[in-house]
PDB file of C-alpha atoms in Angstrom:
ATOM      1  CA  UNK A   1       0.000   0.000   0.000  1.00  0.00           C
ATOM      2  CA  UNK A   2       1.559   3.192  -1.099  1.00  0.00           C
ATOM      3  CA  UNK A   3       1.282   6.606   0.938  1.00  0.00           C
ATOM      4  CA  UNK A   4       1.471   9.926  -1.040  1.00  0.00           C
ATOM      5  CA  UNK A   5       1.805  13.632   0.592  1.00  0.00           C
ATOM      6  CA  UNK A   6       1.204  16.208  -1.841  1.00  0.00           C
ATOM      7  CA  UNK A   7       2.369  19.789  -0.548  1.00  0.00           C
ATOM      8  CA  UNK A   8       1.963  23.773  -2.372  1.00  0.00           C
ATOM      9  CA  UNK A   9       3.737  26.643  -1.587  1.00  0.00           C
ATOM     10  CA  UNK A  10       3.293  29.805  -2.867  1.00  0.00           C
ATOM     11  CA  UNK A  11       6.598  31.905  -3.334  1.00  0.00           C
ATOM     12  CA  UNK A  12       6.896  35.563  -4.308  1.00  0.00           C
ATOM     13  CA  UNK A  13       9.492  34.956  -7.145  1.00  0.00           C
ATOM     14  CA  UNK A  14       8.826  33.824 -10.528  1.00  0.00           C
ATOM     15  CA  UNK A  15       8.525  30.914 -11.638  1.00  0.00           C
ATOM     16  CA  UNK A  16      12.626  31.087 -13.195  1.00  0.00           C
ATOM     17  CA  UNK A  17      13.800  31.659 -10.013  1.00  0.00           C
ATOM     18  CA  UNK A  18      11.559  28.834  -8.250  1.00  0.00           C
ATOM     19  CA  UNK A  19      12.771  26.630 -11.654  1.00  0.00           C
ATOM     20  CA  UNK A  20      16.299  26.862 -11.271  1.00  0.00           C
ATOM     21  CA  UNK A  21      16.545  25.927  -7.685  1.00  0.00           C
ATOM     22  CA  UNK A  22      14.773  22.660  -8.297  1.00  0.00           C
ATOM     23  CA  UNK A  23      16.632  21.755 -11.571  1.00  0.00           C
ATOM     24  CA  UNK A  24      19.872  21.670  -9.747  1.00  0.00           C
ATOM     25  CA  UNK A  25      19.384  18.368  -8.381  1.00  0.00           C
ATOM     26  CA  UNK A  26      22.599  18.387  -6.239  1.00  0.00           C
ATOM     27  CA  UNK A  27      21.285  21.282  -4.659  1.00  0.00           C
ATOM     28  CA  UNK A  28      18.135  19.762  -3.265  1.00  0.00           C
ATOM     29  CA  UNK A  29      19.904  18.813  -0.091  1.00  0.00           C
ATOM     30  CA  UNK A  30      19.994  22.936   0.735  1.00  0.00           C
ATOM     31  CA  UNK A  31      16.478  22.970   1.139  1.00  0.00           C
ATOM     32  CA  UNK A  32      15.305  19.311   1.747  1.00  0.00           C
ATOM     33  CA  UNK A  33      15.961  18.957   5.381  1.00  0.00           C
ATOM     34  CA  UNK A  34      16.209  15.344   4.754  1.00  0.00           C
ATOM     35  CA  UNK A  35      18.094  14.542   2.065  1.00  0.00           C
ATOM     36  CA  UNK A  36      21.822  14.810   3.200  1.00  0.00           C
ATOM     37  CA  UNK A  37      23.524  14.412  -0.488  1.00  0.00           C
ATOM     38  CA  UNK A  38      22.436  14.231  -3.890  1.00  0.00           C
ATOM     39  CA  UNK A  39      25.329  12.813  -6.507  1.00  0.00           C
ATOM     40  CA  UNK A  40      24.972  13.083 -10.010  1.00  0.00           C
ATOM     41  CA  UNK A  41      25.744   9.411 -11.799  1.00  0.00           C
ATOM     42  CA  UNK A  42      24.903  10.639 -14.957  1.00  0.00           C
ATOM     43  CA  UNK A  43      22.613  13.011 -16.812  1.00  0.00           C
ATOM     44  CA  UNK A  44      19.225  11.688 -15.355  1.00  0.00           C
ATOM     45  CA  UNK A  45      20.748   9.272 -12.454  1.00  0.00           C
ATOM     46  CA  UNK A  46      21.075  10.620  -8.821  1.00  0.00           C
ATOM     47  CA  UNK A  47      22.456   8.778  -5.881  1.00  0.00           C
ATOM     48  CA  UNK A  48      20.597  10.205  -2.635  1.00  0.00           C
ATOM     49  CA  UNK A  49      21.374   9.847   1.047  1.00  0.00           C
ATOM     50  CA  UNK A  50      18.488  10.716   2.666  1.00  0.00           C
ATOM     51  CA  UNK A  51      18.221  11.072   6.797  1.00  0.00           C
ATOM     52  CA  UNK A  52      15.094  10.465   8.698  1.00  0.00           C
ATOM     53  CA  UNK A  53      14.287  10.035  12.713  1.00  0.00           C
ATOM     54  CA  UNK A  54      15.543   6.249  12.833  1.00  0.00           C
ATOM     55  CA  UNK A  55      16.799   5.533   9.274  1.00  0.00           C
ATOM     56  CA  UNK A  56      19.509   6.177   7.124  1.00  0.00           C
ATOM     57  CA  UNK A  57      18.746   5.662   3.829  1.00  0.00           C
ATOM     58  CA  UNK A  58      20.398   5.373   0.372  1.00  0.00           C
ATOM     59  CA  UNK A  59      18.929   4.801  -3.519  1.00  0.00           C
ATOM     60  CA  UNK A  60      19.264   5.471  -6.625  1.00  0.00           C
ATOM     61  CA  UNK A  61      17.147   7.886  -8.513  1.00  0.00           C
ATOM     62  CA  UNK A  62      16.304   8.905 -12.006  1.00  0.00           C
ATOM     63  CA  UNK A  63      14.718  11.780 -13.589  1.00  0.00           C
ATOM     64  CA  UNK A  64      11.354  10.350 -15.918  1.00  0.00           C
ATOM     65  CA  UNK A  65      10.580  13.998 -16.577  1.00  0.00           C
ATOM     66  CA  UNK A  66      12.190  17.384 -17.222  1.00  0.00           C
ATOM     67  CA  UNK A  67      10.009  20.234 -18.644  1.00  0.00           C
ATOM     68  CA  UNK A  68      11.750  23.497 -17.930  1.00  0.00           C
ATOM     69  CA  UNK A  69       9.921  25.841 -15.897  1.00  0.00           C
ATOM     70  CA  UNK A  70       6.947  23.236 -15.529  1.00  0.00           C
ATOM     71  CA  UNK A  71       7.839  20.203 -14.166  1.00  0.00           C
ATOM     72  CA  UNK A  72      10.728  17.423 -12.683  1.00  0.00           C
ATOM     73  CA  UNK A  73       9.644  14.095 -11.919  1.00  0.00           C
ATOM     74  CA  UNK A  74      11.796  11.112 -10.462  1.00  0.00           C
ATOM     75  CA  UNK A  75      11.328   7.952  -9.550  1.00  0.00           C
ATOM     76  CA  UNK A  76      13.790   5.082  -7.921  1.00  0.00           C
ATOM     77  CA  UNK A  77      15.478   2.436 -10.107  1.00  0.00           C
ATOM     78  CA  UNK A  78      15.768  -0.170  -7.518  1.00  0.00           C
ATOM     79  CA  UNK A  79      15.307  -0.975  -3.194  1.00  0.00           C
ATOM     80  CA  UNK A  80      12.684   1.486  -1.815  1.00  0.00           C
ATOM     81  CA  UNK A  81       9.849   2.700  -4.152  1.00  0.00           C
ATOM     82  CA  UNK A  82       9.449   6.207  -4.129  1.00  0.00           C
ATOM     83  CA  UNK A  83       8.591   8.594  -6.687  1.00  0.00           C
ATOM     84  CA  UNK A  84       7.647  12.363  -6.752  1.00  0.00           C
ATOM     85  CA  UNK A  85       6.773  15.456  -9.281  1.00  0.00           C
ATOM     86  CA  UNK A  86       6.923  19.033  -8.406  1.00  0.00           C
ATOM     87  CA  UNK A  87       5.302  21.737 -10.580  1.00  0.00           C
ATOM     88  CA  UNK A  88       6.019  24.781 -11.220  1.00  0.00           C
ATOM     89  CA  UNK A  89       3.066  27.394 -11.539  1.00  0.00           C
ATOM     90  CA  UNK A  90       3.143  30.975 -12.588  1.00  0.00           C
ATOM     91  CA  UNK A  91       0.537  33.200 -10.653  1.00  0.00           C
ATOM     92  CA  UNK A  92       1.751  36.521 -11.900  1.00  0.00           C
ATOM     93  CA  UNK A  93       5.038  37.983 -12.960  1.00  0.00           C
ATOM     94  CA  UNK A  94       6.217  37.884  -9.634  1.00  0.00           C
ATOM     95  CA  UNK A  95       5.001  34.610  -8.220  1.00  0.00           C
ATOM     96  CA  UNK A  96       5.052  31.134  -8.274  1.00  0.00           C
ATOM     97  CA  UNK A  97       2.908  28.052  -6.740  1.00  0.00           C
ATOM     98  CA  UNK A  98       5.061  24.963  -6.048  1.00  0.00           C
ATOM     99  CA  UNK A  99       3.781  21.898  -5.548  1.00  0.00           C
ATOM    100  CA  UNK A 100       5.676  18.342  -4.198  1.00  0.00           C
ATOM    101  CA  UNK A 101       3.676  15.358  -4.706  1.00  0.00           C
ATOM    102  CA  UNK A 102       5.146  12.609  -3.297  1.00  0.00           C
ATOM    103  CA  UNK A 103       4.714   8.743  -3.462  1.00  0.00           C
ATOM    104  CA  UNK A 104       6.471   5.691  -1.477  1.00  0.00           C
ATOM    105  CA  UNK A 105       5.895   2.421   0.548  1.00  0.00           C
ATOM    106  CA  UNK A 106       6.090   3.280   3.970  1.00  0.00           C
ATOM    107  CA  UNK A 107       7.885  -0.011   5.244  1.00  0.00           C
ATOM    108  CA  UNK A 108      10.789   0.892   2.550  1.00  0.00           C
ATOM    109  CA  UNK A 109      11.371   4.907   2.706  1.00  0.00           C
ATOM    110  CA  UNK A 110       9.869   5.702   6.114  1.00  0.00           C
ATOM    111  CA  UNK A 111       9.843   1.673   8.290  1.00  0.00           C
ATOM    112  CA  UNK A 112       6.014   2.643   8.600  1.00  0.00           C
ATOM    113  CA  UNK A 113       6.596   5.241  11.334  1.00  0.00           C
ATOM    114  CA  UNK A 114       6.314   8.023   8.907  1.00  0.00           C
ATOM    115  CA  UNK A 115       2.735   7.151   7.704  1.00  0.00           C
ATOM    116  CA  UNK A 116       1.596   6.631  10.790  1.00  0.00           C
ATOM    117  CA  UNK A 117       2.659   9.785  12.702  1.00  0.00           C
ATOM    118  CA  UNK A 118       3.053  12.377  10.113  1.00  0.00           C
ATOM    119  CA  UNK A 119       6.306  12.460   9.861  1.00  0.00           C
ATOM    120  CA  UNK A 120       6.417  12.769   6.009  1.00  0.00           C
ATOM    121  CA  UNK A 121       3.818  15.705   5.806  1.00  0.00           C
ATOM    122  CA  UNK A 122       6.102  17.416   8.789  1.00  0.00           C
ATOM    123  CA  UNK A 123       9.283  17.179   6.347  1.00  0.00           C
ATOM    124  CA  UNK A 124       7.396  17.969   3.422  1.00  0.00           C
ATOM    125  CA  UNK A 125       6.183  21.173   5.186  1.00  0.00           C
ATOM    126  CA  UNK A 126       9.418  22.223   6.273  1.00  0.00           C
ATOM    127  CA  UNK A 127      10.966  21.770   3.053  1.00  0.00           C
ATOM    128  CA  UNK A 128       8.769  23.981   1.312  1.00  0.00           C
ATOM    129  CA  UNK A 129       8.981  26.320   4.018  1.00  0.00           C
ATOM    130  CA  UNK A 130      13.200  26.388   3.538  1.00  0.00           C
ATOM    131  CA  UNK A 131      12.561  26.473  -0.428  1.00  0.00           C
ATOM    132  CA  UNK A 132      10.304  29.041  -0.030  1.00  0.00           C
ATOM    133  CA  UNK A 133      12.775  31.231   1.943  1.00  0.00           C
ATOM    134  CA  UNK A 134      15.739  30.320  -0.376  1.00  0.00           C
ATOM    135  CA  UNK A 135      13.704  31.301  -3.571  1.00  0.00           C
ATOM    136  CA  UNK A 136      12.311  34.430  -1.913  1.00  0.00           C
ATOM    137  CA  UNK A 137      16.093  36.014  -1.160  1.00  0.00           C
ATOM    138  CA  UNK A 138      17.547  34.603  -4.417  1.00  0.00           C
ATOM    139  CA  UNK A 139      15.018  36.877  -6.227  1.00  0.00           C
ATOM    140  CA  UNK A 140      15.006  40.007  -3.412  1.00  0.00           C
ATOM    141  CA  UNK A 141      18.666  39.430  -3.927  1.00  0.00           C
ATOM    142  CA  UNK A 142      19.225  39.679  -7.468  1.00  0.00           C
TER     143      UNK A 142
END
């Protein structure tokens, strides 16, 4: 049985700025509290260390979808199943709605404790909080 957490975020930056932090995959650790390191393995192949309360974990990733300014999707290539999309939406010049939708088995990514206590939606919420931040002085600060 797969859990999913889908989270939005509205940022006051366009949707460039909001863009180009997410296509930096190796980046993502900055504002994913979670995920301790991102290496690239090749152009669409990621190997992530990701942290959570309990478990250490580490898989292999690959990009399924790249539309610039639109949308990055990913999904594992092998061990825990997890896959996940964020979209990139332009409200006006200024700002941008992200969203992070999020799939994975529970007993793989999170040992079940996630699902059951929230963890997942907690992380997801803090992330887009720290995103939102990041993006927000990038573009005051350009």
């Amino acid at each position: 049985m797969a859990s999913s957490l889908l989270e939005a975020v509205d940022i006051k930056a366009p949707v460039a700025v909001s863009w180009s932090l997410w296509a930096d995959v190796e980046r993502w650790p900055s504002f994913l509290s979670h995920v301790k390191h991102v290496d690239r393995i090749d152009a669409t192949t990621f190997a992530w260390q990701v942290s959570l309360p309990g478990a250490d974990k580490s898989f292999v990733a690959e990009l399924t979808e790249v539309i610039p300014e639109e949308r990055i999707a990913w999904r594992t290539t092998g061990g825990v199943h997890h896959a996940g999309v964020v979209t990139f939406h332009r409200l006006h010049a200024t700002e941008s709605r992200v969203t992070l939708q999020v799939e994975y088995e529970p007993k793989g990514f999170v040992e079940h404790v996630g699902a059951l206590t929230n963890l997942d939606a907690t992380l997801a919420n803090y992330d887009l909080g720290e995103f939102q931040r990041m993006a927000e002085h990038e573009f005051t600060h350009h």
